[in-house]
Amino acid sequence: MNHINVTINGRQYRMACEEGQEARLLRLAESLQSRVETLRGKFGEIGDARLTMMAALTVCDELLDANQRIHGLEQELGSLRDVRVAALDRAKATQAAVAGALNAAADRIERTTQVLNRTVGGGVAIG
């Protein structure tokens, strides 16, 4: 377990994190600090605890919105997968129907060719 120091709202905090996660934890702290600064710009000095709480609530609000969007996108993806499966099934059915029609046409052509060969070959001499 590694430890790093982060500064949020002018205060330093010693944080523990897994090895290799130091840069991520620093980026998270920078993001929270940026939110605190934005809120301070909007509301002025309203108290450290309140400012930090408002920043945390802002993050939670964005997380809730993101989770709702993810859920909606997952539902849409499921619907699109269902449409894709149905389209593939229709394409396979169409392909089978076309193959059947071509085979039937080939059989008719073959039978017609045999009839013509019998008629021309065993019938009248030309010339």
Coordinates of N, CA, C and O in Angstrom, one line a residue, residues 23-123:
A23 N -1.2 8.2 -9.5 CA -1.5 9.2 -10.5 C -3.0 9.4 -10.6 O -3.5 10.5 -10.7
R24 N -3.7 8.3 -10.5 CA -5.2 8.4 -10.6 C -5.7 9.1 -9.3 O -6.6 10.0 -9.5
L25 N -5.2 8.8 -8.2 CA -5.7 9.5 -7.0 C -5.4 11.0 -7.0 O -6.2 11.8 -6.6
L26 N -4.2 11.3 -7.5 CA -3.9 12.7 -7.7 C -4.8 13.4 -8.7 O -5.3 14.6 -8.4
R27 N -5.2 12.8 -9.8 CA -6.2 13.4 -10.7 C -7.5 13.6 -10.1 O -8.2 14.6 -10.3
L28 N -7.9 12.6 -9.3 CA -9.2 12.7 -8.6 C -9.2 13.9 -7.6 O -10.2 14.7 -7.5
A29 N -8.1 14.0 -6.9 CA -8.0 15.1 -5.9 C -8.0 16.5 -6.7 O -8.6 17.4 -6.2
E30 N -7.3 16.5 -7.8 CA -7.3 17.7 -8.6 C -8.7 18.1 -9.1 O -9.1 19.3 -9.1
S31 N -9.4 17.1 -9.5 CA -10.8 17.3 -10.0 C -11.7 17.9 -8.9 O -12.4 18.8 -9.1
L32 N -11.6 17.3 -7.7 CA -12.4 17.8 -6.5 C -11.9 19.2 -6.2 O -12.8 20.0 -5.9
Q33 N -10.6 19.5 -6.2 CA -10.1 20.8 -5.9 C -10.7 21.8 -6.9 O -11.1 22.9 -6.6
S34 N -10.7 21.4 -8.2 CA -11.3 22.3 -9.2 C -12.7 22.6 -9.0 O -13.2 23.7 -9.1
R35 N -13.5 21.6 -8.5 CA -14.9 21.8 -8.2 C -15.0 22.8 -7.0 O -15.9 23.7 -7.0
V36 N -14.2 22.6 -6.0 CA -14.2 23.5 -4.8 C -13.9 24.9 -5.3 O -14.6 25.8 -4.8
E37 N -12.9 25.1 -6.1 CA -12.6 26.4 -6.6 C -13.7 27.1 -7.4 O -14.0 28.2 -7.2
T38 N -14.4 26.2 -8.2 CA -15.5 26.7 -9.0 C -16.7 27.2 -8.1 O -17.2 28.3 -8.3
L39 N -17.0 26.4 -7.1 CA -18.0 26.7 -6.2 C -17.7 27.9 -5.3 O -18.5 28.8 -5.1
R40 N -16.4 28.0 -4.9 CA -16.0 29.2 -4.2 C -16.1 30.5 -5.0 O -16.5 31.5 -4.5
G41 N -15.9 30.4 -6.3 CA -16.0 31.5 -7.2 C -17.5 31.9 -7.3 O -17.8 33.1 -7.5
K42 N -18.4 30.9 -7.3 CA -19.8 31.2 -7.4 C -20.4 31.8 -6.1 O -21.3 32.7 -6.1
F43 N -20.0 31.1 -4.9 CA -20.7 31.4 -3.7 C -19.8 32.2 -2.7 O -20.3 32.6 -1.6
G44 N -18.5 32.4 -3.0 CA -17.6 33.1 -2.1 C -17.2 32.2 -0.9 O -17.3 31.0 -1.0
E45 N -16.8 32.8 0.2 CA -16.4 32.0 1.3 C -17.6 31.6 2.2 O -18.2 32.4 2.9
I46 N -18.0 30.4 2.0 CA -19.2 29.9 2.7 C -18.8 28.8 3.8 O -19.7 28.2 4.3
G47 N -17.6 28.7 4.0 CA -17.1 27.7 5.0 C -16.6 26.4 4.3 O -17.1 26.0 3.3
D48 N -15.5 26.0 4.9 CA -14.7 24.9 4.3 C -15.6 23.6 4.2 O -15.6 22.9 3.1
A49 N -16.2 23.2 5.3 CA -17.0 22.0 5.3 C -18.2 22.1 4.3 O -18.4 21.1 3.6
R50 N -18.8 23.2 4.3 CA -20.0 23.3 3.4 C -19.5 23.3 1.9 O -20.1 22.7 1.1
L51 N -18.4 24.0 1.6 CA -17.8 24.0 0.3 C -17.5 22.6 -0.2 O -17.8 22.2 -1.3
T52 N -16.8 21.9 0.7 CA -16.4 20.5 0.3 C -17.6 19.7 0.2 O -17.7 18.8 -0.8
M53 N -18.6 19.8 1.0 CA -19.9 19.0 0.9 C -20.6 19.4 -0.4 O -21.0 18.5 -1.1
M54 N -20.6 20.6 -0.8 CA -21.3 21.0 -2.1 C -20.5 20.4 -3.3 O -21.1 19.9 -4.2
A55 N -19.2 20.4 -3.2 CA -18.4 19.8 -4.3 C -18.7 18.3 -4.3 O -18.8 17.7 -5.4
A56 N -18.7 17.6 -3.2 CA -19.0 16.2 -3.2 C -20.4 15.9 -3.7 O -20.6 15.0 -4.5
L57 N -21.4 16.7 -3.4 CA -22.7 16.5 -3.9 C -22.8 16.8 -5.4 O -23.5 16.1 -6.1
T58 N -22.0 17.7 -5.9 CA -21.9 17.9 -7.4 C -21.3 16.7 -8.1 O -21.9 16.3 -9.1
V59 N -20.3 16.1 -7.5 CA -19.7 14.9 -8.0 C -20.8 13.7 -8.0 O -21.0 13.0 -9.0
C60 N -21.5 13.6 -6.9 CA -22.5 12.6 -6.8 C -23.6 12.8 -7.8 O -24.2 11.8 -8.4
D61 N -24.0 14.0 -8.0 CA -25.0 14.3 -9.0 C -24.6 13.9 -10.4 O -25.4 13.3 -11.1
E62 N -23.4 14.2 -10.8 CA -22.8 13.9 -12.1 C -22.7 12.3 -12.2 O -23.0 11.8 -13.2
L63 N -22.4 11.7 -11.1 CA -22.3 10.2 -11.1 C -23.6 9.6 -11.3 O -23.8 8.6 -12.1
L64 N -24.7 10.1 -10.6 CA -26.0 9.6 -10.8 C -26.5 9.8 -12.2 O -27.1 8.9 -12.8
D65 N -26.3 11.0 -12.8 CA -26.6 11.2 -14.2 C -25.9 10.3 -15.1 O -26.5 9.7 -16.0
A66 N -24.6 10.1 -14.9 CA -23.8 9.2 -15.7 C -24.4 7.7 -15.6 O -24.5 7.1 -16.7
N67 N -24.7 7.3 -14.4 CA -25.2 5.9 -14.3 C -26.6 5.8 -15.0 O -26.8 4.7 -15.6
Q68 N -27.4 6.8 -14.9 CA -28.7 6.8 -15.6 C -28.5 6.7 -17.2 O -29.1 6.0 -17.9
R69 N -27.5 7.5 -17.7 CA -27.2 7.4 -19.1 C -26.7 6.1 -19.5 O -27.0 5.5 -20.5
I70 N -25.8 5.5 -18.6 CA -25.2 4.2 -18.9 C -26.4 3.2 -19.0 O -26.4 2.3 -19.9
H71 N -27.3 3.2 -18.0 CA -28.4 2.3 -18.0 C -29.2 2.4 -19.3 O -29.6 1.4 -19.9
G72 N -29.5 3.6 -19.7 CA -30.3 3.9 -20.9 C -29.5 3.3 -22.1 O -30.1 2.7 -23.0
L73 N -28.2 3.6 -22.2 CA -27.4 3.1 -23.3 C -27.4 1.6 -23.3 O -27.4 0.9 -24.4
E74 N -27.3 0.9 -22.1 CA -27.3 -0.5 -22.0 C -28.6 -1.1 -22.6 O -28.7 -2.1 -23.3
Q75 N -29.7 -0.4 -22.2 CA -31.0 -0.9 -22.8 C -31.1 -0.7 -24.3 O -31.6 -1.6 -25.0
E76 N -30.6 0.4 -24.7 CA -30.6 0.7 -26.2 C -29.7 -0.3 -26.9 O -30.1 -0.9 -28.0
L77 N -28.6 -0.7 -26.3 CA -27.7 -1.7 -26.9 C -28.4 -3.0 -27.0 O -28.3 -3.7 -28.0
G78 N -29.1 -3.4 -25.9 CA -29.8 -4.6 -25.9 C -30.9 -4.7 -27.0 O -31.0 -5.7 -27.7
S79 N -31.6 -3.5 -27.2 CA -32.6 -3.5 -28.3 C -31.9 -3.6 -29.6 O -32.4 -4.3 -30.5
L80 N -30.8 -2.9 -29.8 CA -30.1 -3.0 -31.1 C -29.5 -4.4 -31.4 O -29.6 -4.8 -32.5
R81 N -29.1 -5.1 -30.3 CA -28.7 -6.5 -30.5 C -29.9 -7.3 -30.9 O -29.7 -8.2 -31.8
D82 N -31.0 -7.1 -30.3 CA -32.2 -7.9 -30.7 C -32.6 -7.6 -32.2 O -32.9 -8.5 -33.0
V83 N -32.5 -6.3 -32.6 CA -32.8 -6.0 -34.0 C -31.8 -6.6 -34.9 O -32.1 -7.1 -36.0
R84 N -30.5 -6.6 -34.5 CA -29.4 -7.3 -35.3 C -29.7 -8.8 -35.5 O -29.6 -9.3 -36.6
V85 N -30.1 -9.4 -34.4 CA -30.4 -10.9 -34.5 C -31.5 -11.1 -35.5 O -31.5 -12.0 -36.3
A86 N -32.6 -10.3 -35.3 CA -33.7 -10.4 -36.2 C -33.3 -10.2 -37.7 O -33.8 -10.9 -38.6
A87 N -32.5 -9.2 -37.9 CA -32.1 -8.9 -39.3 C -31.2 -10.0 -39.8 O -31.4 -10.4 -41.0
L88 N -30.4 -10.6 -39.0 CA -29.6 -11.8 -39.4 C -30.5 -13.0 -39.8 O -30.2 -13.7 -40.8
D89 N -31.5 -13.2 -38.9 CA -32.4 -14.3 -39.2 C -33.1 -14.1 -40.5 O -33.3 -15.0 -41.3
R90 N -33.6 -12.8 -40.7 CA -34.3 -12.5 -42.0 C -33.3 -12.7 -43.2 O -33.7 -13.2 -44.2
A91 N -32.1 -12.3 -43.0 CA -31.1 -12.4 -44.1 C -30.9 -13.9 -44.4 O -30.8 -14.3 -45.6
K92 N -30.8 -14.7 -43.4 CA -30.6 -16.1 -43.6 C -31.8 -16.7 -44.3 O -31.6 -17.6 -45.2
A93 N -33.0 -16.3 -43.9 CA -34.2 -16.9 -44.5 C -34.3 -16.4 -46.0 O -34.6 -17.2 -46.9
T94 N -33.9 -15.2 -46.2 CA -33.9 -14.7 -47.6 C -32.9 -15.4 -48.5 O -33.1 -15.8 -49.6
Q95 N -31.7 -15.6 -47.9 CA -30.6 -16.4 -48.6 C -31.1 -17.8 -48.9 O -30.9 -18.3 -50.0
A96 N -31.7 -18.4 -48.0 CA -32.2 -19.8 -48.2 C -33.3 -19.8 -49.3 O -33.3 -20.7 -50.1
A97 N -34.2 -18.8 -49.2 CA -35.3 -18.7 -50.2 C -34.7 -18.5 -51.6 O -35.1 -19.1 -52.6
V98 N -33.7 -17.6 -51.7 CA -33.0 -17.3 -53.0 C -32.3 -18.6 -53.5 O -32.4 -19.0 -54.7
A99 N -31.6 -19.3 -52.6 CA -30.9 -20.5 -53.0 C -31.9 -21.5 -53.5 O -31.7 -22.2 -54.5
G100 N -33.0 -21.7 -52.8 CA -34.1 -22.6 -53.2 C -34.6 -22.3 -54.5 O -34.9 -23.1 -55.4
A101 N -34.9 -21.0 -54.8 CA -35.4 -20.5 -56.1 C -34.4 -20.8 -57.2 O -34.8 -21.3 -58.3
L102 N -33.2 -20.5 -56.9 CA -32.1 -20.8 -57.9 C -32.0 -22.3 -58.2 O -31.8 -22.7 -59.4
N103 N -32.1 -23.1 -57.2 CA -32.0 -24.6 -57.4 C -33.2 -25.1 -58.2 O -33.0 -25.9 -59.1
A104 N -34.4 -24.5 -57.9 CA -35.6 -24.9 -58.6 C -35.5 -24.5 -60.1 O -35.8 -25.3 -61.0
A105 N -34.9 -23.3 -60.3 CA -34.8 -22.8 -61.7 C -33.7 -23.7 -62.4 O -33.9 -24.1 -63.6
A106 N -32.7 -24.1 -61.7 CA -31.6 -24.9 -62.3 C -32.2 -26.3 -62.7 O -31.9 -26.8 -63.7
D107 N -33.1 -26.8 -61.8 CA -33.7 -28.1 -62.1 C -34.6 -28.0 -63.3 O -34.6 -28.9 -64.1
R108 N -35.4 -26.9 -63.4 CA -36.3 -26.8 -64.5 C -35.5 -26.6 -65.8 O -35.8 -27.2 -66.9
I109 N -34.4 -25.9 -65.8 CA -33.5 -25.7 -66.9 C -32.9 -27.1 -67.3 O -32.9 -27.4 -68.5
E110 N -32.5 -27.8 -66.3 CA -31.9 -29.2 -66.6 C -32.9 -30.1 -67.3 O -32.6 -30.8 -68.3
R111 N -34.2 -30.1 -66.7 CA -35.2 -30.9 -67.3 C -35.6 -30.5 -68.7 O -35.7 -31.3 -69.7
T112 N -35.6 -29.2 -68.9 CA -35.9 -28.6 -70.3 C -34.8 -29.0 -71.2 O -35.1 -29.4 -72.4
T113 N -33.6 -28.9 -70.8 CA -32.4 -29.3 -71.6 C -32.5 -30.8 -72.0 O -32.2 -31.1 -73.1
Q114 N -32.9 -31.6 -71.0 CA -33.0 -33.1 -71.3 C -34.1 -33.3 -72.4 O -33.9 -34.1 -73.3
V115 N -35.2 -32.6 -72.2 CA -36.3 -32.8 -73.2 C -35.8 -32.4 -74.5 O -36.1 -33.0 -75.5
L116 N -35.2 -31.2 -74.6 CA -34.7 -30.7 -75.9 C -33.7 -31.6 -76.5 O -33.7 -31.9 -77.7
N117 N -32.8 -32.2 -75.7 CA -31.8 -33.1 -76.2 C -32.4 -34.4 -76.8 O -32.0 -34.9 -77.8
R118 N -33.4 -34.9 -76.1 CA -34.1 -36.1 -76.6 C -34.9 -35.8 -77.9 O -34.9 -36.5 -78.8
T119 N -35.5 -34.6 -77.9 CA -36.3 -34.2 -79.1 C -35.3 -34.0 -80.3 O -35.6 -34.5 -81.4
V120 N -34.3 -33.2 -80.1 CA -33.4 -32.9 -81.2 C -32.5 -34.1 -81.5 O -32.3 -34.4 -82.7
G121 N -32.0 -34.8 -80.5 CA -31.1 -35.9 -80.8 C -31.8 -37.1 -81.4 O -31.3 -37.8 -82.2
G122 N -33.1 -37.4 -81.0 CA -33.7 -38.6 -81.5 C -34.7 -38.3 -82.6 O -35.4 -39.2 -83.1
G123 N -34.9 -37.0 -82.9 CA -35.9 -36.6 -83.8 C -35.4 -36.4 -85.2 O -34.7 -37.2 -85.8

